Amino acid sequence: MRIPRSVRDADVADRTVLVRSDLNVPLDDGEVADDTRIRASLPTLRLLLDGGARTVRVCSHLGRPKTNEDRARYAMAPVEGRLRELLPDERLEVLENTRFDPGETANDEGFARELAAGCDLYVNDAFGSAHRAHASTVGVAQLLPAYAGLLLLAELEHLAKLLGEVEHPFVLVSGGAKVDDKVGVLQKLGGRADTVLVGGKMAEQLRVDNPLGFEVELPSDVIGAAAFEEDADSGTYAFDGLPDGWLGLDIGPETRDRFTHAIAGARTIFWNGPMGVFEWPRFAGGTKAVAEAVAGNDRAFAVVGGADSVRAVNELGLADKISWVSTGGGASLELLEGKELPGVAAIPAAVKSAA
């Protein structure tokens, strides 16, 4: 895997540094609901400030604003407020939501020049956006001396371990709603894994049509519901025993036992995607069981990726018991699929030391 040059090698003393962080955090009633990504951005920002940077300008997108109402909803003010609570330094500046300008997603050179104006160098620390060729991830890297931030480098380092020689048994756990989003990773890693466990809506799709070329373990029982509603009538059924019109919204207890047993015996684990509609407590048992099994296997190198899986381990307070919890959903999937990430490719490669 190509490794970009590190911010550790940049001379930032008395310079203005533009940093692309990933501050795309969930908001609740105008307040930051989960500051995990903000906290993850701090090591790079502290490194720059400790290195004597004159100014550190932080830019990020937030949500997917399209309307004027969205512009009010996704203004950076609450994110900036939380960042300043965690890192109170007058040299820190936070720019407005990059996606407020249509030039961001178009990788418009004019907008990239606006972002780069007055800056001496650029640091990309937003792994979660590195798979997007946007003005703030690619355009500015072509205008300023560019470096990779500490978080971006750590993501590459940990995810690369799954692409190299891994310790076996290697267990891959996948879930969520769509096979299409993850089929590339399943094909890339699944063929090397000893066991592939699939839950969620994906399991139903693979049961009908498996494009992977290898066998996967699917749920033998499910928690079914009469409708896609949080308080719908529900019960436990064999996967082929659901009443007509009912929906499988979680894996059942027999499947949980089988999946967690496989995870407990693993030496390498990659988990992406919930086992059901975990946002509703009645259908969260399968996802919780998987999360606890991954966190409980302290002999394994375990990586959790994808917004829903990461949210689950964070809400359960298990993140610090897992080897690596990725901040990138789509970025981690594309990297593990073998694709080159535009935001990484735009940064010059690290110089290899002489032997």
PDB file of C-alpha atoms in Angstrom, residues 8-295:
ATOM      1  CA  ARG A   8       5.465  14.843  11.343  1.00  0.00           C
ATOM      2  CA  ASP A   9       7.938  15.717   8.580  1.00  0.00           C
ATOM      3  CA  ALA A  10       6.434  19.137   7.842  1.00  0.00           C
ATOM      4  CA  ASP A  11       8.057  22.369   8.997  1.00  0.00           C
ATOM      5  CA  VAL A  12       5.087  24.295  10.386  1.00  0.00           C
ATOM      6  CA  ALA A  13       6.799  26.883  12.582  1.00  0.00           C
ATOM      7  CA  ASP A  14       5.302  30.350  12.040  1.00  0.00           C
ATOM      8  CA  ARG A  15       3.208  29.054   9.127  1.00  0.00           C
ATOM      9  CA  THR A  16      -0.484  28.989   8.360  1.00  0.00           C
ATOM     10  CA  VAL A  17      -1.693  25.422   7.921  1.00  0.00           C
ATOM     11  CA  LEU A  18      -4.939  24.352   6.279  1.00  0.00           C
ATOM     12  CA  VAL A  19      -6.191  21.106   7.811  1.00  0.00           C
ATOM     13  CA  ARG A  20      -8.956  18.999   6.309  1.00  0.00           C
ATOM     14  CA  SER A  21     -10.420  17.244   9.352  1.00  0.00           C
ATOM     15  CA  ASP A  22     -13.421  14.944   9.514  1.00  0.00           C
ATOM     16  CA  LEU A  23     -15.831  16.862  11.732  1.00  0.00           C
ATOM     17  CA  ASN A  24     -18.942  15.364  10.167  1.00  0.00           C
ATOM     18  CA  VAL A  25     -20.568  14.515  13.494  1.00  0.00           C
ATOM     19  CA  PRO A  26     -24.200  13.808  14.380  1.00  0.00           C
ATOM     20  CA  LEU A  27     -26.182  16.733  15.743  1.00  0.00           C
ATOM     21  CA  ASP A  28     -29.164  16.650  18.064  1.00  0.00           C
ATOM     22  CA  ASP A  29     -31.228  19.789  18.449  1.00  0.00           C
ATOM     23  CA  GLY A  30     -28.338  21.965  17.357  1.00  0.00           C
ATOM     24  CA  GLU A  31     -25.807  20.319  19.659  1.00  0.00           C
ATOM     25  CA  VAL A  32     -23.065  17.790  18.971  1.00  0.00           C
ATOM     26  CA  ALA A  33     -24.519  14.381  19.834  1.00  0.00           C
ATOM     27  CA  ASP A  34     -21.284  12.392  19.474  1.00  0.00           C
ATOM     28  CA  ASP A  35     -17.867  14.076  19.496  1.00  0.00           C
ATOM     29  CA  THR A  36     -15.856  10.956  18.579  1.00  0.00           C
ATOM     30  CA  ARG A  37     -14.640  12.389  15.282  1.00  0.00           C
ATOM     31  CA  ILE A  38     -13.829  15.740  16.866  1.00  0.00           C
ATOM     32  CA  ARG A  39     -11.683  14.005  19.462  1.00  0.00           C
ATOM     33  CA  ALA A  40     -10.022  11.935  16.745  1.00  0.00           C
ATOM     34  CA  SER A  41      -8.916  15.151  15.021  1.00  0.00           C
ATOM     35  CA  LEU A  42      -7.136  16.531  18.099  1.00  0.00           C
ATOM     36  CA  PRO A  43      -3.723  14.772  17.896  1.00  0.00           C
ATOM     37  CA  THR A  44      -2.924  16.306  14.505  1.00  0.00           C
ATOM     38  CA  LEU A  45      -4.157  19.742  15.526  1.00  0.00           C
ATOM     39  CA  ARG A  46      -2.124  19.613  18.749  1.00  0.00           C
ATOM     40  CA  LEU A  47       0.972  18.493  16.821  1.00  0.00           C
ATOM     41  CA  LEU A  48       0.683  21.538  14.542  1.00  0.00           C
ATOM     42  CA  LEU A  49       0.087  23.971  17.389  1.00  0.00           C
ATOM     43  CA  ASP A  50       2.918  22.477  19.442  1.00  0.00           C
ATOM     44  CA  GLY A  51       5.118  22.773  16.363  1.00  0.00           C
ATOM     45  CA  GLY A  52       4.691  26.524  16.393  1.00  0.00           C
ATOM     46  CA  ALA A  53       2.143  27.023  13.618  1.00  0.00           C
ATOM     47  CA  ARG A  54       1.058  30.625  13.367  1.00  0.00           C
ATOM     48  CA  THR A  55      -2.515  29.667  12.447  1.00  0.00           C
ATOM     49  CA  VAL A  56      -4.288  26.339  12.020  1.00  0.00           C
ATOM     50  CA  ARG A  57      -7.343  26.628   9.771  1.00  0.00           C
ATOM     51  CA  VAL A  58      -9.653  23.651   9.998  1.00  0.00           C
ATOM     52  CA  CYS A  59     -12.158  22.823   7.284  1.00  0.00           C
ATOM     53  CA  SER A  60     -14.697  20.021   7.054  1.00  0.00           C
ATOM     54  CA  HIS A  61     -18.048  19.164   5.581  1.00  0.00           C
ATOM     55  CA  LEU A  62     -21.068  18.530   7.802  1.00  0.00           C
ATOM     56  CA  GLY A  63     -24.055  16.597   6.530  1.00  0.00           C
ATOM     57  CA  ARG A  64     -25.382  16.969   3.001  1.00  0.00           C
ATOM     58  CA  PRO A  65     -26.803  20.471   2.826  1.00  0.00           C
ATOM     59  CA  LYS A  66     -28.979  21.219  -0.207  1.00  0.00           C
ATOM     60  CA  THR A  67     -31.561  23.785   0.876  1.00  0.00           C
ATOM     61  CA  ASN A  68     -31.463  27.047   2.831  1.00  0.00           C
ATOM     62  CA  GLU A  69     -32.931  25.170   5.807  1.00  0.00           C
ATOM     63  CA  ASP A  70     -30.078  22.694   5.519  1.00  0.00           C
ATOM     64  CA  ARG A  71     -27.581  25.541   5.590  1.00  0.00           C
ATOM     65  CA  ALA A  72     -28.947  26.612   8.955  1.00  0.00           C
ATOM     66  CA  ARG A  73     -29.054  23.034  10.234  1.00  0.00           C
ATOM     67  CA  TYR A  74     -25.521  22.165   9.149  1.00  0.00           C
ATOM     68  CA  ALA A  75     -23.634  25.323  10.061  1.00  0.00           C
ATOM     69  CA  MET A  76     -20.337  24.556  11.762  1.00  0.00           C
ATOM     70  CA  ALA A  77     -21.017  26.684  14.859  1.00  0.00           C
ATOM     71  CA  PRO A  78     -21.862  23.846  17.293  1.00  0.00           C
ATOM     72  CA  VAL A  79     -18.951  21.744  16.004  1.00  0.00           C
ATOM     73  CA  GLU A  80     -16.580  24.681  16.354  1.00  0.00           C
ATOM     74  CA  GLY A  81     -17.861  25.288  19.866  1.00  0.00           C
ATOM     75  CA  ARG A  82     -17.145  21.725  20.919  1.00  0.00           C
ATOM     76  CA  LEU A  83     -13.723  21.741  19.242  1.00  0.00           C
ATOM     77  CA  ARG A  84     -12.766  24.914  21.097  1.00  0.00           C
ATOM     78  CA  GLU A  85     -13.884  23.372  24.391  1.00  0.00           C
ATOM     79  CA  LEU A  86     -11.522  20.470  23.763  1.00  0.00           C
ATOM     80  CA  LEU A  87      -8.722  22.549  22.269  1.00  0.00           C
ATOM     81  CA  PRO A  88      -8.863  26.181  23.465  1.00  0.00           C
ATOM     82  CA  ASP A  89      -6.170  27.879  21.386  1.00  0.00           C
ATOM     83  CA  GLU A  90      -6.585  31.307  19.791  1.00  0.00           C
ATOM     84  CA  ARG A  91      -4.504  30.209  16.792  1.00  0.00           C
ATOM     85  CA  LEU A  92      -7.238  27.774  15.797  1.00  0.00           C
ATOM     86  CA  GLU A  93      -9.710  28.835  13.089  1.00  0.00           C
ATOM     87  CA  VAL A  94     -12.697  26.812  11.886  1.00  0.00           C
ATOM     88  CA  LEU A  95     -14.035  27.512   8.400  1.00  0.00           C
ATOM     89  CA  GLU A  96     -17.690  27.176   7.444  1.00  0.00           C
ATOM     90  CA  ASN A  97     -19.097  23.910   6.071  1.00  0.00           C
ATOM     91  CA  THR A  98     -17.219  23.196   2.831  1.00  0.00           C
ATOM     92  CA  ARG A  99     -20.348  21.756   1.221  1.00  0.00           C
ATOM     93  CA  PHE A 100     -22.079  25.106   1.444  1.00  0.00           C
ATOM     94  CA  ASP A 101     -20.133  25.862  -1.739  1.00  0.00           C
ATOM     95  CA  PRO A 102     -21.087  23.720  -4.768  1.00  0.00           C
ATOM     96  CA  GLY A 103     -17.460  23.879  -5.834  1.00  0.00           C
ATOM     97  CA  GLU A 104     -16.557  21.479  -3.011  1.00  0.00           C
ATOM     98  CA  THR A 105     -18.084  18.302  -4.423  1.00  0.00           C
ATOM     99  CA  ALA A 106     -17.199  19.358  -7.979  1.00  0.00           C
ATOM    100  CA  ASN A 107     -13.520  19.678  -6.995  1.00  0.00           C
ATOM    101  CA  ASP A 108     -13.658  23.177  -8.457  1.00  0.00           C
ATOM    102  CA  GLU A 109     -10.257  24.793  -8.771  1.00  0.00           C
ATOM    103  CA  GLY A 110     -11.656  28.209  -7.894  1.00  0.00           C
ATOM    104  CA  PHE A 111     -13.061  26.994  -4.584  1.00  0.00           C
ATOM    105  CA  ALA A 112      -9.852  25.080  -3.866  1.00  0.00           C
ATOM    106  CA  ARG A 113      -7.925  28.337  -4.360  1.00  0.00           C
ATOM    107  CA  GLU A 114     -10.265  30.097  -1.914  1.00  0.00           C
ATOM    108  CA  LEU A 115      -9.539  27.450   0.700  1.00  0.00           C
ATOM    109  CA  ALA A 116      -5.802  27.574   0.044  1.00  0.00           C
ATOM    110  CA  ALA A 117      -5.533  31.380   0.025  1.00  0.00           C
ATOM    111  CA  GLY A 118      -3.110  32.643   2.661  1.00  0.00           C
ATOM    112  CA  CYS A 119      -2.012  29.138   3.682  1.00  0.00           C
ATOM    113  CA  ASP A 120       1.522  27.786   3.478  1.00  0.00           C
ATOM    114  CA  LEU A 121       0.797  24.068   3.533  1.00  0.00           C
ATOM    115  CA  TYR A 122      -2.037  21.553   3.693  1.00  0.00           C
ATOM    116  CA  VAL A 123      -2.694  18.543   5.910  1.00  0.00           C
ATOM    117  CA  ASN A 124      -5.387  15.984   5.123  1.00  0.00           C
ATOM    118  CA  ASP A 125      -6.517  14.194   8.272  1.00  0.00           C
ATOM    119  CA  ALA A 126     -10.019  13.303   7.052  1.00  0.00           C
ATOM    120  CA  PHE A 127      -9.790   9.621   6.250  1.00  0.00           C
ATOM    121  CA  GLY A 128     -13.584   9.416   6.212  1.00  0.00           C
ATOM    122  CA  SER A 129     -13.622  11.715   3.159  1.00  0.00           C
ATOM    123  CA  ALA A 130     -10.461  10.484   1.467  1.00  0.00           C
ATOM    124  CA  HIS A 131     -12.469   8.441  -1.054  1.00  0.00           C
ATOM    125  CA  ARG A 132     -14.024  11.644  -2.414  1.00  0.00           C
ATOM    126  CA  ALA A 133     -12.225  13.769  -5.015  1.00  0.00           C
ATOM    127  CA  HIS A 134     -13.450  17.072  -3.601  1.00  0.00           C
ATOM    128  CA  ALA A 135     -11.878  20.511  -3.517  1.00  0.00           C
ATOM    129  CA  SER A 136     -10.948  20.182   0.174  1.00  0.00           C
ATOM    130  CA  THR A 137      -9.474  16.679  -0.217  1.00  0.00           C
ATOM    131  CA  VAL A 138      -7.808  16.792  -3.634  1.00  0.00           C
ATOM    132  CA  GLY A 139      -7.947  20.301  -5.083  1.00  0.00           C
ATOM    133  CA  VAL A 140      -6.009  22.037  -2.302  1.00  0.00           C
ATOM    134  CA  ALA A 141      -3.438  19.224  -2.227  1.00  0.00           C
ATOM    135  CA  GLN A 142      -2.554  20.187  -5.782  1.00  0.00           C
ATOM    136  CA  LEU A 143      -2.024  23.827  -4.788  1.00  0.00           C
ATOM    137  CA  LEU A 144      -0.103  23.563  -1.497  1.00  0.00           C
ATOM    138  CA  PRO A 145       2.632  21.303  -0.129  1.00  0.00           C
ATOM    139  CA  ALA A 146       0.495  18.415   1.147  1.00  0.00           C
ATOM    140  CA  TYR A 147       0.933  16.006   4.050  1.00  0.00           C
ATOM    141  CA  ALA A 148      -1.089  13.261   5.720  1.00  0.00           C
ATOM    142  CA  GLY A 149      -2.369  13.808   9.238  1.00  0.00           C
ATOM    143  CA  LEU A 150      -1.876  11.388  12.120  1.00  0.00           C
ATOM    144  CA  LEU A 151      -5.393   9.947  11.968  1.00  0.00           C
ATOM    145  CA  LEU A 152      -5.260   9.338   8.230  1.00  0.00           C
ATOM    146  CA  LEU A 153      -1.896   7.582   8.615  1.00  0.00           C
ATOM    147  CA  ALA A 154      -3.167   5.464  11.507  1.00  0.00           C
ATOM    148  CA  GLU A 155      -6.187   4.390   9.453  1.00  0.00           C
ATOM    149  CA  LEU A 156      -3.960   3.302   6.574  1.00  0.00           C
ATOM    150  CA  GLU A 157      -1.630   1.452   8.919  1.00  0.00           C
ATOM    151  CA  HIS A 158      -4.346  -0.520  10.683  1.00  0.00           C
ATOM    152  CA  LEU A 159      -6.465  -1.311   7.633  1.00  0.00           C
ATOM    153  CA  ALA A 160      -3.388  -2.391   5.675  1.00  0.00           C
ATOM    154  CA  LYS A 161      -2.922  -5.213   8.186  1.00  0.00           C
ATOM    155  CA  LEU A 162      -6.104  -6.823   6.880  1.00  0.00           C
ATOM    156  CA  LEU A 163      -4.717  -6.792   3.335  1.00  0.00           C
ATOM    157  CA  GLY A 164      -1.418  -8.453   4.262  1.00  0.00           C
ATOM    158  CA  GLU A 165      -0.642 -11.700   6.020  1.00  0.00           C
ATOM    159  CA  VAL A 166      -3.154 -12.135   8.818  1.00  0.00           C
ATOM    160  CA  GLU A 167      -3.286 -14.513  11.732  1.00  0.00           C
ATOM    161  CA  HIS A 168      -5.909 -17.219  11.387  1.00  0.00           C
ATOM    162  CA  PRO A 169      -8.688 -17.986  12.042  1.00  0.00           C
ATOM    163  CA  PHE A 170      -9.798 -14.855  10.159  1.00  0.00           C
ATOM    164  CA  VAL A 171     -13.487 -14.053  10.687  1.00  0.00           C
ATOM    165  CA  LEU A 172     -15.289 -11.488   8.585  1.00  0.00           C
ATOM    166  CA  VAL A 173     -18.646 -10.218   9.884  1.00  0.00           C
ATOM    167  CA  SER A 174     -20.882  -8.246   7.553  1.00  0.00           C
ATOM    168  CA  GLY A 175     -24.366  -6.818   7.863  1.00  0.00           C
ATOM    169  CA  GLY A 176     -26.536  -3.892   6.965  1.00  0.00           C
ATOM    170  CA  ALA A 177     -29.017  -3.313   4.218  1.00  0.00           C
ATOM    171  CA  LYS A 178     -27.261  -3.711   0.858  1.00  0.00           C
ATOM    172  CA  VAL A 179     -24.895  -6.274  -0.587  1.00  0.00           C
ATOM    173  CA  ASP A 180     -23.957  -3.911  -3.431  1.00  0.00           C
ATOM    174  CA  ASP A 181     -22.143  -1.518  -1.086  1.00  0.00           C
ATOM    175  CA  LYS A 182     -19.964  -4.286   0.362  1.00  0.00           C
ATOM    176  CA  VAL A 183     -19.663  -6.941  -2.310  1.00  0.00           C
ATOM    177  CA  GLY A 184     -16.211  -5.664  -3.315  1.00  0.00           C
ATOM    178  CA  VAL A 185     -14.829  -6.021   0.214  1.00  0.00           C
ATOM    179  CA  LEU A 186     -16.501  -9.398   0.666  1.00  0.00           C
ATOM    180  CA  GLN A 187     -14.891 -10.646  -2.532  1.00  0.00           C
ATOM    181  CA  LYS A 188     -11.483  -9.184  -1.622  1.00  0.00           C
ATOM    182  CA  LEU A 189     -11.327 -10.315   2.015  1.00  0.00           C
ATOM    183  CA  GLY A 190     -13.956 -13.036   2.177  1.00  0.00           C
ATOM    184  CA  GLY A 191     -11.997 -15.446   0.035  1.00  0.00           C
ATOM    185  CA  ARG A 192      -9.085 -15.150   2.493  1.00  0.00           C
ATOM    186  CA  ALA A 193     -11.262 -15.456   5.584  1.00  0.00           C
ATOM    187  CA  ASP A 194     -11.881 -18.754   7.339  1.00  0.00           C
ATOM    188  CA  THR A 195     -15.445 -17.778   8.186  1.00  0.00           C
ATOM    189  CA  VAL A 196     -17.796 -15.146   6.759  1.00  0.00           C
ATOM    190  CA  LEU A 197     -20.799 -14.321   8.935  1.00  0.00           C
ATOM    191  CA  VAL A 198     -23.619 -12.314   7.365  1.00  0.00           C
ATOM    192  CA  GLY A 199     -26.630 -10.769   9.075  1.00  0.00           C
ATOM    193  CA  GLY A 200     -29.094  -7.980   8.441  1.00  0.00           C
ATOM    194  CA  LYS A 201     -30.891  -7.406   5.170  1.00  0.00           C
ATOM    195  CA  MET A 202     -27.735  -8.559   3.383  1.00  0.00           C
ATOM    196  CA  ALA A 203     -28.356 -12.101   4.580  1.00  0.00           C
ATOM    197  CA  GLU A 204     -31.735 -12.203   2.855  1.00  0.00           C
ATOM    198  CA  GLN A 205     -30.204 -11.002  -0.398  1.00  0.00           C
ATOM    199  CA  LEU A 206     -27.355 -13.521  -0.295  1.00  0.00           C
ATOM    200  CA  ARG A 207     -29.750 -16.335   0.483  1.00  0.00           C
ATOM    201  CA  VAL A 208     -31.505 -15.645  -2.814  1.00  0.00           C
ATOM    202  CA  ASP A 209     -28.450 -14.779  -4.899  1.00  0.00           C
ATOM    203  CA  ASN A 210     -24.855 -15.190  -3.709  1.00  0.00           C
ATOM    204  CA  PRO A 211     -22.439 -13.490  -6.152  1.00  0.00           C
ATOM    205  CA  LEU A 212     -19.371 -14.129  -3.998  1.00  0.00           C
ATOM    206  CA  GLY A 213     -18.163 -17.497  -5.212  1.00  0.00           C
ATOM    207  CA  PHE A 214     -17.741 -18.920  -1.698  1.00  0.00           C
ATOM    208  CA  GLU A 215     -19.995 -20.039   1.102  1.00  0.00           C
ATOM    209  CA  VAL A 216     -21.115 -17.667   3.859  1.00  0.00           C
ATOM    210  CA  GLU A 217     -22.828 -18.401   7.153  1.00  0.00           C
ATOM    211  CA  LEU A 218     -26.352 -17.002   7.259  1.00  0.00           C
ATOM    212  CA  PRO A 219     -28.870 -16.688  10.117  1.00  0.00           C
ATOM    213  CA  SER A 220     -30.725 -19.846  11.047  1.00  0.00           C
ATOM    214  CA  ASP A 221     -33.287 -17.882  13.068  1.00  0.00           C
ATOM    215  CA  VAL A 222     -34.487 -14.292  13.191  1.00  0.00           C
ATOM    216  CA  ILE A 223     -36.430 -11.868  15.325  1.00  0.00           C
ATOM    217  CA  GLY A 224     -39.422 -11.156  13.126  1.00  0.00           C
ATOM    218  CA  ALA A 225     -41.883  -8.274  13.209  1.00  0.00           C
ATOM    219  CA  ALA A 226     -45.326  -7.799  11.701  1.00  0.00           C
ATOM    220  CA  ALA A 227     -44.280  -4.422  10.266  1.00  0.00           C
ATOM    221  CA  PHE A 228     -41.254  -2.159  10.036  1.00  0.00           C
ATOM    222  CA  GLU A 229     -42.216  -0.390  13.246  1.00  0.00           C
ATOM    223  CA  GLU A 230     -40.461  -0.113  16.575  1.00  0.00           C
ATOM    224  CA  ASP A 231     -43.447  -1.402  18.540  1.00  0.00           C
ATOM    225  CA  ALA A 232     -44.752  -3.956  16.021  1.00  0.00           C
ATOM    226  CA  ASP A 233     -45.745  -7.453  17.125  1.00  0.00           C
ATOM    227  CA  SER A 234     -42.626  -9.603  17.116  1.00  0.00           C
ATOM    228  CA  GLY A 235     -41.307 -13.076  17.832  1.00  0.00           C
ATOM    229  CA  THR A 236     -38.472 -15.514  17.211  1.00  0.00           C
ATOM    230  CA  TYR A 237     -38.735 -17.738  14.141  1.00  0.00           C
ATOM    231  CA  ALA A 238     -36.643 -20.030  11.967  1.00  0.00           C
ATOM    232  CA  PHE A 239     -35.431 -18.015   8.982  1.00  0.00           C
ATOM    233  CA  ASP A 240     -37.909 -19.830   6.704  1.00  0.00           C
ATOM    234  CA  GLY A 241     -40.706 -19.829   9.262  1.00  0.00           C
ATOM    235  CA  LEU A 242     -41.690 -16.168   9.344  1.00  0.00           C
ATOM    236  CA  PRO A 243     -45.428 -15.565   8.974  1.00  0.00           C
ATOM    237  CA  ASP A 244     -46.442 -14.178   5.594  1.00  0.00           C
ATOM    238  CA  GLY A 245     -45.743 -10.464   5.364  1.00  0.00           C
ATOM    239  CA  TRP A 246     -43.486 -10.368   8.433  1.00  0.00           C
ATOM    240  CA  LEU A 247     -39.970  -8.940   8.349  1.00  0.00           C
ATOM    241  CA  GLY A 248     -36.752 -10.233   9.886  1.00  0.00           C
ATOM    242  CA  LEU A 249     -35.357  -7.291  11.888  1.00  0.00           C
ATOM    243  CA  ASP A 250     -32.588  -9.017  13.849  1.00  0.00           C
ATOM    244  CA  ILE A 251     -30.745 -12.306  14.067  1.00  0.00           C
ATOM    245  CA  GLY A 252     -32.210 -14.790  16.537  1.00  0.00           C
ATOM    246  CA  PRO A 253     -30.636 -16.311  19.673  1.00  0.00           C
ATOM    247  CA  GLU A 254     -29.429 -19.494  17.940  1.00  0.00           C
ATOM    248  CA  THR A 255     -27.634 -17.429  15.288  1.00  0.00           C
ATOM    249  CA  ARG A 256     -26.178 -15.108  17.919  1.00  0.00           C
ATOM    250  CA  ASP A 257     -24.658 -18.077  19.726  1.00  0.00           C
ATOM    251  CA  ARG A 258     -23.177 -19.443  16.510  1.00  0.00           C
ATOM    252  CA  PHE A 259     -21.791 -16.093  15.384  1.00  0.00           C
ATOM    253  CA  THR A 260     -20.318 -15.152  18.761  1.00  0.00           C
ATOM    254  CA  HIS A 261     -18.696 -18.585  19.099  1.00  0.00           C
ATOM    255  CA  ALA A 262     -16.923 -18.085  15.767  1.00  0.00           C
ATOM    256  CA  ILE A 263     -15.822 -14.576  16.759  1.00  0.00           C
ATOM    257  CA  ALA A 264     -14.508 -15.796  20.117  1.00  0.00           C
ATOM    258  CA  GLY A 265     -12.162 -18.240  18.390  1.00  0.00           C
ATOM    259  CA  ALA A 266     -10.816 -15.748  15.823  1.00  0.00           C
ATOM    260  CA  ARG A 267      -7.336 -14.222  15.702  1.00  0.00           C
ATOM    261  CA  THR A 268      -8.264 -11.610  13.090  1.00  0.00           C
ATOM    262  CA  ILE A 269     -11.687  -9.936  12.808  1.00  0.00           C
ATOM    263  CA  PHE A 270     -13.216  -7.391  10.469  1.00  0.00           C
ATOM    264  CA  TRP A 271     -16.770  -6.286  11.231  1.00  0.00           C
ATOM    265  CA  ASN A 272     -18.818  -3.916   9.097  1.00  0.00           C
ATOM    266  CA  GLY A 273     -22.581  -3.572   9.367  1.00  0.00           C
ATOM    267  CA  PRO A 274     -25.256  -4.240  12.013  1.00  0.00           C
ATOM    268  CA  MET A 275     -27.142  -7.499  12.402  1.00  0.00           C
ATOM    269  CA  GLY A 276     -30.528  -5.797  12.374  1.00  0.00           C
ATOM    270  CA  VAL A 277     -32.373  -2.585  13.105  1.00  0.00           C
ATOM    271  CA  PHE A 278     -30.187  -1.856  16.103  1.00  0.00           C
ATOM    272  CA  GLU A 279     -31.524   1.700  16.480  1.00  0.00           C
ATOM    273  CA  TRP A 280     -34.623   0.104  18.018  1.00  0.00           C
ATOM    274  CA  PRO A 281     -33.805  -1.625  21.344  1.00  0.00           C
ATOM    275  CA  ARG A 282     -36.126  -4.560  20.662  1.00  0.00           C
ATOM    276  CA  PHE A 283     -34.092  -5.447  17.562  1.00  0.00           C
ATOM    277  CA  ALA A 284     -30.615  -4.549  18.801  1.00  0.00           C
ATOM    278  CA  GLY A 285     -29.719  -7.834  20.515  1.00  0.00           C
ATOM    279  CA  GLY A 286     -27.832  -9.341  17.590  1.00  0.00           C
ATOM    280  CA  THR A 287     -25.700  -6.279  16.961  1.00  0.00           C
ATOM    281  CA  LYS A 288     -24.983  -5.963  20.676  1.00  0.00           C
ATOM    282  CA  ALA A 289     -23.965  -9.629  20.903  1.00  0.00           C
ATOM    283  CA  VAL A 290     -21.550  -9.259  17.978  1.00  0.00           C
ATOM    284  CA  ALA A 291     -20.088  -6.041  19.404  1.00  0.00           C
ATOM    285  CA  GLU A 292     -19.519  -7.650  22.800  1.00  0.00           C
ATOM    286  CA  ALA A 293     -17.962 -10.735  21.216  1.00  0.00           C
ATOM    287  CA  VAL A 294     -15.547  -8.656  19.126  1.00  0.00           C
ATOM    288  CA  ALA A 295     -14.585  -6.513  22.128  1.00  0.00           C
TER     289      ALA A 295
END
